[in-house]
Backbone as a chain_set.jsonl record, in Angstrom:
{"seq": "VELCVSNRYTFRNIEELIDVGIHVKKNKTSSCLTDINFSSFCNFGRLELPTITVDDSTEAKFLNLIAYEMCGDTPNNLWVTSYICFLDSLIDNPNDIKELRSANVLQNCLGSDVEVATLFYKIGKYLVPHPSAYASVK", "coords": {"N": [[0.988, -1.139, 0.379], [1.779, 1.238, 0.218], [5.0, 3.716, -0.286], [8.245, 3.279, 0.293], [10.844, 6.055, 1.203], [13.544, 7.037, 2.124], [12.797, 6.211, 4.983], [10.178, 7.362, 4.919], [7.329, 7.086, 4.722], [4.765, 7.106, 2.196], [1.606, 6.778, 0.959], [-0.378, 5.224, -2.051], [-2.596, 6.725, -3.446], [-6.025, 6.265, -3.578], [-7.628, 6.022, -6.26], [-5.617, 4.474, -7.563], [-4.322, 2.763, -6.076], [-7.272, 0.964, -6.419], [-6.694, 0.743, -9.027], [-4.417, -1.293, -9.444], [-5.309, -3.805, -8.231], [-6.493, -3.293, -5.512], [-9.317, -3.415, -3.083], [-11.198, -0.712, -1.559], [-13.189, -0.926, 1.321], [-15.738, -0.768, 3.314], [-15.137, -0.241, 6.368], [-17.047, -2.315, 8.88], [-17.463, -3.218, 11.368], [-15.981, -1.15, 13.299], [-16.129, 2.524, 14.086], [-13.436, 3.571, 14.566], [-11.262, 5.759, 14.399], [-8.581, 4.301, 14.11], [-9.336, 2.342, 13.818], [-8.227, 0.888, 11.096], [-7.469, -1.422, 8.553], [-5.892, -3.503, 6.404], [-5.848, -6.052, 4.29], [-4.411, -9.048, 2.441], [-4.926, -11.571, -0.82], [-3.185, -13.015, -2.355], [-3.713, -11.599, -5.349], [-5.059, -9.444, -4.6], [-5.734, -7.483, -2.602], [-7.571, -5.318, 0.286], [-8.224, -2.414, 2.023], [-9.826, -1.628, 4.782], [-11.72, 1.12, 5.555], [-13.372, 3.261, 8.842], [-16.344, 4.764, 8.68], [-16.788, 8.063, 7.728], [-17.819, 11.586, 8.339], [-18.428, 14.182, 6.679], [-18.686, 17.697, 6.807], [-19.459, 20.976, 7.937], [-18.398, 21.457, 10.156], [-16.136, 19.504, 10.285], [-13.603, 20.596, 9.422], [-12.843, 21.996, 11.325], [-13.161, 20.632, 13.51], [-11.11, 18.716, 13.353], [-8.665, 20.324, 13.482], [-8.916, 21.207, 16.044], [-8.947, 18.903, 17.124], [-6.246, 18.106, 16.565], [-4.686, 20.284, 17.659], [-5.005, 19.518, 20.5], [-3.635, 17.513, 20.753], [-1.233, 18.36, 20.256], [-0.545, 19.337, 22.944], [1.218, 19.974, 25.623], [0.405, 17.766, 27.889], [-0.962, 16.023, 26.897], [-1.249, 12.137, 26.072], [2.035, 11.399, 24.126], [0.488, 10.362, 21.099], [-0.581, 11.175, 18.67], [-2.883, 10.075, 16.888], [-5.214, 11.304, 15.981], [-3.876, 13.138, 14.058], [-2.272, 11.57, 12.967], [-3.96, 9.933, 11.345], [-5.15, 11.621, 9.727], [-2.835, 12.868, 8.022], [-3.207, 10.005, 6.546], [-5.747, 9.423, 5.639], [-5.091, 12.143, 3.814], [-3.107, 11.341, 2.19], [-4.565, 9.031, 0.795], [-5.697, 10.455, -0.342], [-6.03, 12.504, -3.373], [-7.384, 13.525, -5.385], [-10.575, 14.45, -6.871], [-11.661, 12.086, -7.499], [-10.884, 10.328, -5.749], [-12.356, 11.071, -3.786], [-15.004, 10.146, -4.425], [-14.735, 7.696, -4.843], [-14.875, 6.643, -2.472], [-17.037, 7.619, -1.8], [-18.344, 5.79, -3.17], [-17.85, 3.809, -1.79], [-18.483, 3.551, 0.572], [-17.785, 4.881, 2.607], [-17.184, 7.332, 2.685], [-19.314, 10.04, 3.88], [-20.497, 13.041, 2.4], [-21.119, 15.739, 3.084], [-20.297, 18.057, 2.707], [-20.142, 19.586, 0.63], [-19.018, 19.994, -2.743], [-17.24, 16.881, -4.055], [-14.381, 18.444, -5.256], [-14.376, 19.873, -2.776], [-14.088, 18.437, -1.096], [-11.518, 16.979, -0.651], [-9.665, 19.109, -1.117], [-10.247, 20.154, 1.462], [-9.119, 18.149, 2.836], [-6.42, 18.057, 2.156], [-5.72, 20.635, 2.982], [-5.83, 20.214, 5.858], [-4.002, 18.342, 6.44], [-1.647, 19.053, 5.213], [0.992, 19.861, 6.114], [1.596, 18.302, 8.569], [2.831, 15.739, 10.257], [2.856, 12.119, 11.027], [2.229, 9.867, 13.469], [5.159, 8.134, 13.658], [4.894, 4.819, 14.582], [2.17, 4.802, 13.392], [-0.719, 3.174, 11.987], [1.289, 0.932, 11.479], [-0.136, -1.75, 10.598], [-0.99, -1.765, 8.29], [0.725, -0.819, 6.737]], "CA": [[0.035, 0.066, 0.102], [3.145, 2.346, 0.947], [6.313, 3.647, -0.651], [9.724, 4.108, 1.35], [11.775, 6.473, 0.418], [14.058, 7.637, 2.815], [12.345, 6.07, 6.085], [9.185, 8.193, 5.161], [6.29, 6.29, 4.004], [3.942, 7.686, 1.427], [0.941, 5.621, 0.589], [-0.841, 5.354, -2.927], [-4.049, 7.319, -3.597], [-7.125, 5.766, -3.811], [-7.184, 5.754, -7.524], [-3.804, 3.847, -7.685], [-4.477, 1.158, -5.439], [-7.857, 0.193, -6.867], [-5.874, -0.136, -10.418], [-3.889, -2.628, -8.797], [-6.83, -4.287, -7.7], [-6.857, -3.453, -3.919], [-10.497, -2.893, -2.438], [-11.561, 0.325, -0.574], [-14.408, -1.494, 2.191], [-16.006, 0.283, 4.944], [-15.039, -1.528, 8.083], [-18.611, -2.636, 9.435], [-17.604, -3.118, 12.927], [-16.107, -0.195, 14.082], [-15.756, 3.783, 13.686], [-13.007, 4.354, 15.007], [-9.971, 6.278, 13.373], [-7.251, 3.58, 14.639], [-9.241, 0.942, 13.1], [-7.956, 0.702, 9.674], [-7.175, -2.99, 8.214], [-5.328, -3.892, 5.105], [-5.81, -7.897, 3.964], [-4.058, -9.533, 1.104], [-4.45, -12.391, -0.841], [-2.831, -13.586, -4.149], [-3.049, -10.479, -6.43], [-6.195, -8.774, -4.659], [-5.966, -6.349, -1.286], [-8.654, -5.067, 1.063], [-8.035, -1.799, 2.912], [-11.162, -1.402, 5.298], [-11.35, 2.17, 6.671], [-13.825, 3.761, 8.972], [-16.707, 5.55, 7.894], [-16.245, 9.463, 8.168], [-18.73, 12.298, 7.65], [-17.676, 15.652, 5.969], [-19.538, 18.761, 6.867], [-19.072, 22.122, 7.572], [-17.711, 21.558, 11.181], [-15.543, 19.096, 9.905], [-12.515, 20.893, 10.076], [-12.712, 22.818, 12.93], [-13.411, 19.553, 14.269], [-9.921, 17.619, 13.323], [-7.954, 21.37, 13.455], [-8.854, 21.334, 17.236], [-7.949, 17.655, 18.174], [-4.645, 17.975, 16.31], [-3.834, 21.203, 18.27], [-5.158, 19.226, 21.021], [-2.772, 16.462, 20.67], [-0.24, 18.838, 20.312], [-0.196, 20.099, 24.02], [2.308, 19.063, 26.233], [-0.24, 17.747, 28.857], [-1.369, 14.659, 26.443], [0.09, 11.692, 25.671], [2.756, 11.889, 22.269], [0.338, 9.017, 20.005], [-1.034, 12.054, 17.914], [-3.138, 9.483, 16.092], [-5.651, 11.79, 14.776], [-2.405, 13.83, 13.166], [-1.701, 10.621, 11.552], [-4.787, 9.588, 10.451], [-5.669, 13.042, 9.126], [-2.268, 12.284, 6.972], [-3.202, 9.09, 6.296], [-6.555, 10.298, 4.661], [-4.701, 12.857, 2.882], [-2.207, 10.584, 0.956], [-4.709, 8.546, 0.116], [-6.965, 12.017, -1.484], [-5.405, 13.009, -4.348], [-8.156, 14.538, -6.15], [-11.782, 14.396, -6.327], [-11.922, 11.163, -7.953], [-10.331, 9.295, -4.45], [-13.529, 11.588, -3.267], [-15.629, 9.696, -5.551], [-14.858, 6.133, -4.888], [-14.616, 6.898, -1.237], [-18.336, 7.627, -1.232], [-19.098, 4.538, -3.307], [-17.992, 2.013, -1.053], [-20.156, 4.052, 1.775], [-16.494, 5.373, 3.578], [-17.215, 8.87, 3.161], [-20.631, 10.77, 3.576], [-19.768, 14.258, 1.839], [-22.423, 16.58, 3.407], [-19.48, 19.105, 2.584], [-20.442, 20.351, -1.154], [-18.543, 19.186, -4.387], [-15.894, 16.587, -3.958], [-13.152, 19.189, -5.157], [-14.036, 20.545, -1.346], [-13.802, 17.448, 0.469], [-10.159, 16.792, -1.17], [-9.389, 20.305, -0.9], [-9.918, 20.072, 2.868], [-7.522, 17.077, 3.593], [-4.75, 18.988, 1.937], [-5.191, 21.976, 3.744], [-5.536, 19.979, 6.966], [-3.0, 17.997, 6.335], [0.081, 19.806, 4.453], [2.301, 20.142, 7.027], [1.487, 17.073, 9.315], [3.587, 14.667, 10.353], [1.77, 11.272, 11.409], [2.98, 9.485, 14.541], [6.288, 6.29, 13.219], [4.399, 3.361, 13.851], [0.77, 4.785, 13.03], [-1.034, 2.388, 10.699], [1.878, 0.267, 10.809], [0.021, -3.13, 10.068], [-1.277, -1.571, 6.867], [1.897, -0.323, 5.997]], "C": [[1.04, 1.509, 0.005], [4.426, 2.301, -0.135], [7.172, 4.466, 0.205], [10.377, 4.628, 0.966], [12.562, 7.244, 1.974], [13.207, 7.38, 4.363], [10.893, 6.748, 6.322], [8.427, 7.358, 4.133], [5.134, 7.655, 3.243], [2.733, 6.543, 0.99], [-0.152, 6.092, -1.124], [-2.476, 5.677, -2.367], [-5.111, 5.977, -4.047], [-7.214, 4.959, -5.272], [-6.325, 4.625, -8.117], [-3.81, 2.503, -7.114], [-5.862, 0.422, -5.562], [-7.706, -0.353, -8.588], [-5.078, -1.087, -9.997], [-4.318, -3.498, -7.985], [-7.121, -4.445, -5.735], [-8.556, -2.478, -3.734], [-10.997, -2.071, -1.634], [-13.207, -0.885, 0.33], [-14.665, -0.506, 3.064], [-15.755, -0.713, 5.859], [-16.71, -1.291, 8.998], [-18.567, -2.372, 10.776], [-17.026, -2.391, 13.601], [-16.005, 0.835, 13.051], [-14.751, 4.53, 14.619], [-11.818, 4.579, 14.245], [-8.854, 5.38, 13.407], [-7.617, 2.719, 13.741], [-9.366, 0.598, 11.218], [-7.111, -0.536, 9.189], [-6.83, -3.149, 6.764], [-5.084, -5.579, 5.228], [-5.282, -8.343, 2.424], [-4.109, -11.0, 0.649], [-4.461, -12.809, -2.449], [-2.858, -12.202, -4.398], [-4.31, -9.428, -5.973], [-6.004, -8.009, -3.137], [-7.176, -6.06, -1.461], [-8.128, -3.934, 1.985], [-9.909, -1.6, 3.449], [-10.714, -0.184, 6.004], [-12.965, 2.254, 7.283], [-14.934, 4.58, 8.772], [-16.53, 7.245, 8.474], [-17.322, 10.222, 7.167], [-18.115, 13.444, 7.492], [-18.528, 16.819, 6.101], [-18.909, 19.432, 6.744], [-18.262, 22.417, 9.001], [-16.097, 20.629, 11.248], [-13.605, 19.589, 10.123], [-12.123, 21.882, 11.313], [-12.256, 21.59, 14.076], [-11.808, 19.189, 14.778], [-8.836, 18.576, 13.698], [-7.893, 21.445, 14.95], [-8.048, 20.322, 18.107], [-6.53, 17.73, 17.582], [-4.057, 18.97, 17.055], [-4.033, 20.89, 19.945], [-4.215, 17.44, 21.84], [-1.281, 16.604, 20.676], [0.243, 19.439, 21.916], [0.389, 19.05, 24.99], [1.918, 17.864, 27.497], [-0.997, 16.306, 28.308], [-0.336, 13.573, 26.039], [0.846, 11.349, 24.197], [1.772, 10.661, 21.377], [-0.078, 9.711, 18.631], [-1.818, 10.929, 16.6], [-4.709, 9.923, 15.271], [-4.575, 12.476, 13.68], [-2.268, 12.474, 12.109], [-2.938, 10.133, 10.559], [-5.528, 11.13, 9.609], [-4.584, 12.559, 7.83], [-2.48, 11.214, 5.987], [-4.22, 9.036, 4.999], [-5.543, 11.121, 3.762], [-4.024, 12.419, 1.661], [-2.913, 9.433, 0.244], [-6.009, 9.321, -0.88], [-5.995, 12.318, -2.048], [-6.285, 13.855, -5.259], [-9.579, 13.907, -6.152], [-12.263, 12.873, -6.762], [-11.88, 10.456, -6.801], [-11.837, 9.949, -3.752], [-14.384, 10.203, -3.623], [-15.58, 8.042, -4.851], [-15.079, 5.964, -3.683], [-16.775, 6.559, -0.91], [-18.643, 6.635, -1.964], [-19.086, 3.448, -2.179], [-18.603, 2.799, 0.709], [-18.709, 3.958, 3.065], [-16.632, 6.425, 3.782], [-18.646, 9.357, 2.794], [-19.804, 12.492, 3.717], [-20.821, 15.543, 2.175], [-21.317, 18.366, 3.378], [-20.343, 20.087, 1.257], [-19.748, 19.532, -1.783], [-17.296, 18.348, -3.552], [-14.193, 17.48, -4.194], [-13.056, 19.863, -3.516], [-13.529, 19.411, -0.304], [-11.864, 17.361, 0.156], [-9.612, 17.978, -1.251], [-9.222, 20.695, 0.745], [-9.567, 19.425, 3.799], [-6.138, 17.54, 3.158], [-4.497, 19.365, 2.762], [-4.929, 21.537, 4.708], [-4.197, 19.167, 7.088], [-1.642, 18.35, 5.732], [0.935, 19.749, 5.391], [2.109, 19.429, 8.753], [2.665, 16.368, 8.878], [3.343, 13.813, 11.366], [3.086, 10.54, 12.465], [3.793, 7.93, 14.005], [5.257, 5.467, 12.879], [2.485, 3.153, 13.799], [0.778, 3.614, 12.05], [-0.192, 1.343, 10.578], [1.874, -1.463, 10.298], [-0.46, -2.741, 8.718], [-0.136, -1.307, 6.062], [2.371, -1.294, 5.339]], "O": [[0.689, 2.646, -0.309], [4.824, 1.284, -0.703], [7.085, 5.606, 0.661], [10.983, 4.021, 0.083], [11.897, 7.946, 2.736], [12.956, 8.429, 4.956], [10.377, 6.8, 7.439], [8.806, 7.036, 3.007], [4.856, 8.764, 3.699], [3.122, 5.413, 0.697], [-0.583, 7.24, -1.229], [-3.196, 5.228, -1.475], [-4.844, 4.984, -4.723], [-6.988, 3.765, -5.472], [-6.573, 4.036, -9.169], [-3.402, 1.44, -7.584], [-5.928, -0.658, -4.976], [-8.239, -1.286, -9.19], [-5.399, -2.082, -10.647], [-3.655, -3.921, -7.037], [-7.67, -5.288, -5.025], [-8.836, -1.339, -4.109], [-11.416, -2.674, -0.647], [-14.055, -1.445, -0.365], [-13.935, 0.403, 3.459], [-16.213, -1.852, 5.953], [-17.211, -0.3, 9.53], [-19.302, -1.584, 11.371], [-17.25, -2.602, 14.792], [-15.873, 0.671, 11.838], [-14.931, 5.582, 15.233], [-11.365, 3.709, 13.501], [-7.983, 5.708, 12.601], [-6.828, 2.231, 12.931], [-10.27, 0.229, 10.467], [-5.933, -0.527, 9.545], [-7.706, -2.843, 5.956], [-4.357, -6.177, 6.021], [-5.817, -7.921, 1.398], [-3.536, -11.816, 1.371], [-5.319, -12.882, -3.329], [-2.088, -11.502, -3.741], [-4.642, -8.593, -6.815], [-6.759, -8.743, -2.5], [-7.883, -6.213, -2.457], [-7.471, -4.412, 2.909], [-10.896, -1.481, 2.723], [-9.764, -0.14, 6.786], [-13.847, 1.643, 6.681], [-14.407, 5.677, 8.587], [-16.149, 7.48, 9.621], [-17.669, 9.953, 6.017], [-17.182, 13.707, 8.251], [-19.305, 16.842, 5.147], [-17.934, 19.372, 5.994], [-17.56, 23.424, 9.086], [-15.158, 20.922, 11.988], [-12.713, 19.036, 10.768], [-11.109, 22.242, 11.911], [-11.456, 21.571, 15.012], [-11.329, 19.266, 15.91], [-7.895, 18.017, 14.262], [-6.773, 21.767, 15.345], [-7.217, 20.406, 19.011], [-5.633, 17.329, 18.323], [-2.859, 18.782, 17.269], [-3.483, 21.642, 20.75], [-4.253, 16.742, 22.854], [-0.395, 15.778, 20.897], [1.353, 19.96, 22.027], [0.184, 17.845, 25.134], [2.797, 17.173, 28.011], [-1.546, 15.556, 29.115], [0.853, 13.736, 25.765], [0.153, 11.053, 23.223], [2.55, 9.851, 20.871], [0.007, 9.077, 17.579], [-1.352, 10.974, 15.461], [-5.257, 9.29, 14.369], [-4.638, 12.187, 12.486], [-2.19, 12.435, 10.881], [-2.88, 9.995, 9.337], [-6.568, 11.141, 8.95], [-5.043, 12.02, 6.823], [-2.094, 11.312, 4.823], [-3.918, 8.772, 3.836], [-5.187, 10.459, 2.787], [-4.177, 12.835, 0.513], [-2.348, 8.825, -0.666], [-6.827, 8.922, -1.709], [-4.953, 12.46, -1.408], [-5.821, 14.845, -5.825], [-9.768, 12.896, -5.476], [-13.34, 12.51, -6.287], [-12.904, 9.795, -6.632], [-12.461, 9.098, -3.119], [-14.241, 9.235, -2.876], [-16.585, 7.463, -4.437], [-15.642, 4.879, -3.53], [-17.442, 5.775, -0.234], [-19.642, 6.178, -1.41], [-19.901, 2.601, -1.811], [-19.041, 2.223, 1.705], [-18.649, 3.234, 4.059], [-16.339, 6.863, 4.895], [-19.139, 9.167, 1.682], [-19.024, 12.974, 4.538], [-21.207, 16.232, 1.231], [-21.614, 19.441, 3.897], [-20.99, 21.132, 1.316], [-19.774, 18.338, -1.484], [-16.574, 18.854, -2.693], [-13.166, 17.255, -3.554], [-11.997, 20.278, -3.045], [-12.902, 19.435, 0.756], [-11.11, 17.807, 1.02], [-8.494, 17.711, -1.691], [-8.298, 21.37, 1.199], [-9.55, 19.639, 5.011], [-5.051, 17.398, 3.719], [-3.554, 19.043, 3.485], [-3.859, 21.968, 5.138], [-3.383, 19.504, 7.948], [-0.636, 17.683, 5.972], [2.005, 19.386, 4.901], [2.424, 19.968, 9.814], [3.277, 16.31, 7.811], [3.461, 14.221, 12.521], [4.31, 10.603, 12.352], [3.206, 6.849, 13.959], [4.745, 5.24, 11.783], [1.76, 2.177, 13.992], [1.751, 3.144, 11.46], [-0.523, 0.557, 9.691], [2.779, -2.2, 9.907], [-0.257, -3.628, 7.89], [-0.066, -1.551, 4.857], [3.365, -1.134, 4.632]]}, "num_chains": 1, "name": "protein.A"}
């Protein structure tokens, strides 16, 4: 699912994953941000993601949670930050949003798919994920 360049992982976007036989599915058992799973069998793979609803409050919610994670009094797990980085790497364009909507992983209550793609780019642009976040997916 990823490419390692100088110990920094970058994930392929949704369209590229689909092109190589990796199907995106809704995680039906959990909506927790950390419950992202990848499994493979022969030439096929399945990436399971929790459902997310994107609306007018999404940007403020995630920015506030990221700010809270950066506070000195919190554990340095950076799970929200890592989740946003992960989604930002999966979403490069509106077609990625369309595929996530088709898989019932993302509900777009914001507007156009362009707006949602731009939102995740904007939030995730300068973030650095926790190195062990989503290790099983990597």
